[in-house]
Amino acid sequence: MNKPVNKPLDKVLVIGAGGQVGASVVEQLLDAGAAVRAGARNPEKLSLPDSVEVVRTDLLQPETLKAALDGVAKVFLYAVPQGIADFLDAARAAGVRQIVLLSSQTVVDAFPEQKPITEMHQAVEEAIVASGIPYTFLRPHNFATNILMWGWPESIRAEGRVRFPYPESHSDVIHEKDIAAVAVAALTGPGHENRAYFLSGPESVTQRRQLEIISEVIGRPLEFEELTEAEAREALAPIVPVWVMDAVVGYWAHSDGIPTHLSDTVERITGRPARTFAEWVADHAAAFTP
C-alpha cells in the first residue's frame, strides 16, 4: 500500500513580522512546517531563523511590494487603508490566493468614539472583498498587549502602582498568540475562505482585576490609583494621537462596570481554549519586574 503524501504548505508572506501578532504568526507557521517570508519596514531589526526569508515590505511604499509578493500564495496582513489599493493590485498580479487580515471587532460592534478605528478597518475589509481575492478577517477587540502601551510596565517597575482611569472597565484581553494561532489555522487549513471571526480572550476582566493578576503572577503587591478622565487624557497625550485617545477613553467609559462580549472562536478553530490573562502575564512577566 502506498503511503499518503503530505502536500507541502503554501508559501506565506507575513507583513508586520516585527509586531507582537506578526512575530507569533511567523513562529507558529514555522512550527506548522510552512515556508515563511517575513516582511517588515525595517527587516534588519528582525531576528529570525535562517529558514525564513526576510524582505523589506512597506505598504506605504508600493515599490517594495512586487518582490515581497513574488512566489507567495497567501498573506497575513495588517489594516493600512492608505496602502491597500496598491497592495491588492500587487497581490492580484502575484496570484495571491488568500489574505488573512488582522482587522477589528469594531467594524460590527463599536461605541461612537471608536468611529475612526471602525472606518479604518472597514475600508480595508471592503477593498479586500471587492478585489475578489479569498479572505479571512480576524476581528479581536481588546489586545492584552495594550497595557504595554499605556505605561503600566514602567509604573509597576518603578512605583508598584498604576495610575489609570475607570478601574472597573471590562476587557476580554486576548493573548496575541491566540490571534496568531487562528491566523495560522486559516493560512494552513481549508474552510476559512471568505469568513470573518470575532476573537476574544476567555474572560471579561476589569482593569483593577488585571492589576491584581499581575500582582499575583509577579509576587509583588501593587496599587491601583484611579485617575479622572481629564487626568488620564493629560497622561495619554504624549503617547497617542487625539483620535486614539478618544477611542480608548470612550471605550473605558462605556464598559465601566459592564462585562464585555466573549467568543469561543479560538477554541473552535484551534482546538484549545484561549489563554487567560494570567497566562499572558506569565509570558510577559519580565516587563513588569524590576
JSON list of C-alpha atoms in Angstrom, two decimals, residues 147 150 152 161-173 204-213 222-229 231-232 248-249 251-259 277:
[
{"chain": "A", "resi": 147, "resn": "ILE", "atom": "CA", "xyz": [-1.39, 47.74, 28.62]},
{"chain": "A", "resi": 150, "resn": "TRP", "atom": "CA", "xyz": [-0.26, 52.71, 28.43]},
{"chain": "A", "resi": 152, "resn": "TRP", "atom": "CA", "xyz": [1.79, 50.06, 33.05]},
{"chain": "A", "resi": 161, "resn": "ARG", "atom": "CA", "xyz": [1.36, 51.10, 41.20]},
{"chain": "A", "resi": 162, "resn": "VAL", "atom": "CA", "xyz": [-0.70, 52.03, 38.15]},
{"chain": "A", "resi": 163, "resn": "ARG", "atom": "CA", "xyz": [-2.33, 55.44, 37.67]},
{"chain": "A", "resi": 164, "resn": "PHE", "atom": "CA", "xyz": [-5.27, 54.92, 35.35]},
{"chain": "A", "resi": 165, "resn": "PRO", "atom": "CA", "xyz": [-8.95, 55.78, 34.86]},
{"chain": "A", "resi": 166, "resn": "TYR", "atom": "CA", "xyz": [-12.01, 53.54, 35.08]},
{"chain": "A", "resi": 167, "resn": "PRO", "atom": "CA", "xyz": [-10.66, 50.66, 37.22]},
{"chain": "A", "resi": 168, "resn": "GLU", "atom": "CA", "xyz": [-13.93, 48.74, 36.76]},
{"chain": "A", "resi": 169, "resn": "SER", "atom": "CA", "xyz": [-13.83, 48.94, 32.96]},
{"chain": "A", "resi": 170, "resn": "HIS", "atom": "CA", "xyz": [-14.03, 45.46, 31.43]},
{"chain": "A", "resi": 171, "resn": "SER", "atom": "CA", "xyz": [-11.89, 43.93, 28.68]},
{"chain": "A", "resi": 172, "resn": "ASP", "atom": "CA", "xyz": [-11.62, 40.48, 27.07]},
{"chain": "A", "resi": 173, "resn": "VAL", "atom": "CA", "xyz": [-7.79, 40.81, 26.90]},
{"chain": "A", "resi": 204, "resn": "SER", "atom": "CA", "xyz": [-14.14, 39.58, 30.90]},
{"chain": "A", "resi": 205, "resn": "VAL", "atom": "CA", "xyz": [-11.63, 41.19, 33.26]},
{"chain": "A", "resi": 206, "resn": "THR", "atom": "CA", "xyz": [-11.72, 44.66, 34.83]},
{"chain": "A", "resi": 207, "resn": "GLN", "atom": "CA", "xyz": [-8.64, 46.85, 34.76]},
{"chain": "A", "resi": 208, "resn": "ARG", "atom": "CA", "xyz": [-8.43, 46.58, 38.55]},
{"chain": "A", "resi": 209, "resn": "ARG", "atom": "CA", "xyz": [-8.52, 42.78, 38.28]},
{"chain": "A", "resi": 210, "resn": "GLN", "atom": "CA", "xyz": [-5.82, 42.88, 35.60]},
{"chain": "A", "resi": 211, "resn": "LEU", "atom": "CA", "xyz": [-3.53, 44.63, 38.06]},
{"chain": "A", "resi": 212, "resn": "GLU", "atom": "CA", "xyz": [-4.41, 42.09, 40.76]},
{"chain": "A", "resi": 213, "resn": "ILE", "atom": "CA", "xyz": [-3.49, 39.28, 38.39]},
{"chain": "A", "resi": 222, "resn": "LEU", "atom": "CA", "xyz": [0.58, 46.57, 43.51]},
{"chain": "A", "resi": 223, "resn": "GLU", "atom": "CA", "xyz": [-1.74, 49.55, 43.89]},
{"chain": "A", "resi": 224, "resn": "PHE", "atom": "CA", "xyz": [-4.34, 50.99, 41.52]},
{"chain": "A", "resi": 225, "resn": "GLU", "atom": "CA", "xyz": [-4.56, 54.78, 41.77]},
{"chain": "A", "resi": 226, "resn": "GLU", "atom": "CA", "xyz": [-7.68, 55.96, 39.96]},
{"chain": "A", "resi": 227, "resn": "LEU", "atom": "CA", "xyz": [-7.35, 58.99, 37.68]},
{"chain": "A", "resi": 228, "resn": "THR", "atom": "CA", "xyz": [-10.15, 61.20, 36.50]},
{"chain": "A", "resi": 229, "resn": "GLU", "atom": "CA", "xyz": [-10.81, 61.19, 32.78]},
{"chain": "A", "resi": 231, "resn": "GLU", "atom": "CA", "xyz": [-6.07, 63.42, 34.29]},
{"chain": "A", "resi": 232, "resn": "ALA", "atom": "CA", "xyz": [-5.94, 60.31, 32.11]},
{"chain": "A", "resi": 248, "resn": "VAL", "atom": "CA", "xyz": [-9.83, 54.19, 24.13]},
{"chain": "A", "resi": 249, "resn": "VAL", "atom": "CA", "xyz": [-11.12, 56.58, 26.79]},
{"chain": "A", "resi": 251, "resn": "TYR", "atom": "CA", "xyz": [-14.37, 52.52, 25.40]},
{"chain": "A", "resi": 252, "resn": "TRP", "atom": "CA", "xyz": [-13.27, 52.54, 29.06]},
{"chain": "A", "resi": 253, "resn": "ALA", "atom": "CA", "xyz": [-16.15, 54.86, 29.97]},
{"chain": "A", "resi": 254, "resn": "HIS", "atom": "CA", "xyz": [-18.78, 52.79, 28.15]},
{"chain": "A", "resi": 255, "resn": "SER", "atom": "CA", "xyz": [-17.51, 49.49, 29.56]},
{"chain": "A", "resi": 256, "resn": "ASP", "atom": "CA", "xyz": [-17.20, 50.76, 33.14]},
{"chain": "A", "resi": 257, "resn": "GLY", "atom": "CA", "xyz": [-18.80, 48.03, 35.27]},
{"chain": "A", "resi": 258, "resn": "ILE", "atom": "CA", "xyz": [-20.17, 46.26, 32.17]},
{"chain": "A", "resi": 259, "resn": "PRO", "atom": "CA", "xyz": [-18.77, 42.82, 31.21]},
{"chain": "A", "resi": 277, "resn": "PHE", "atom": "CA", "xyz": [-4.88, 36.96, 31.20]}
]
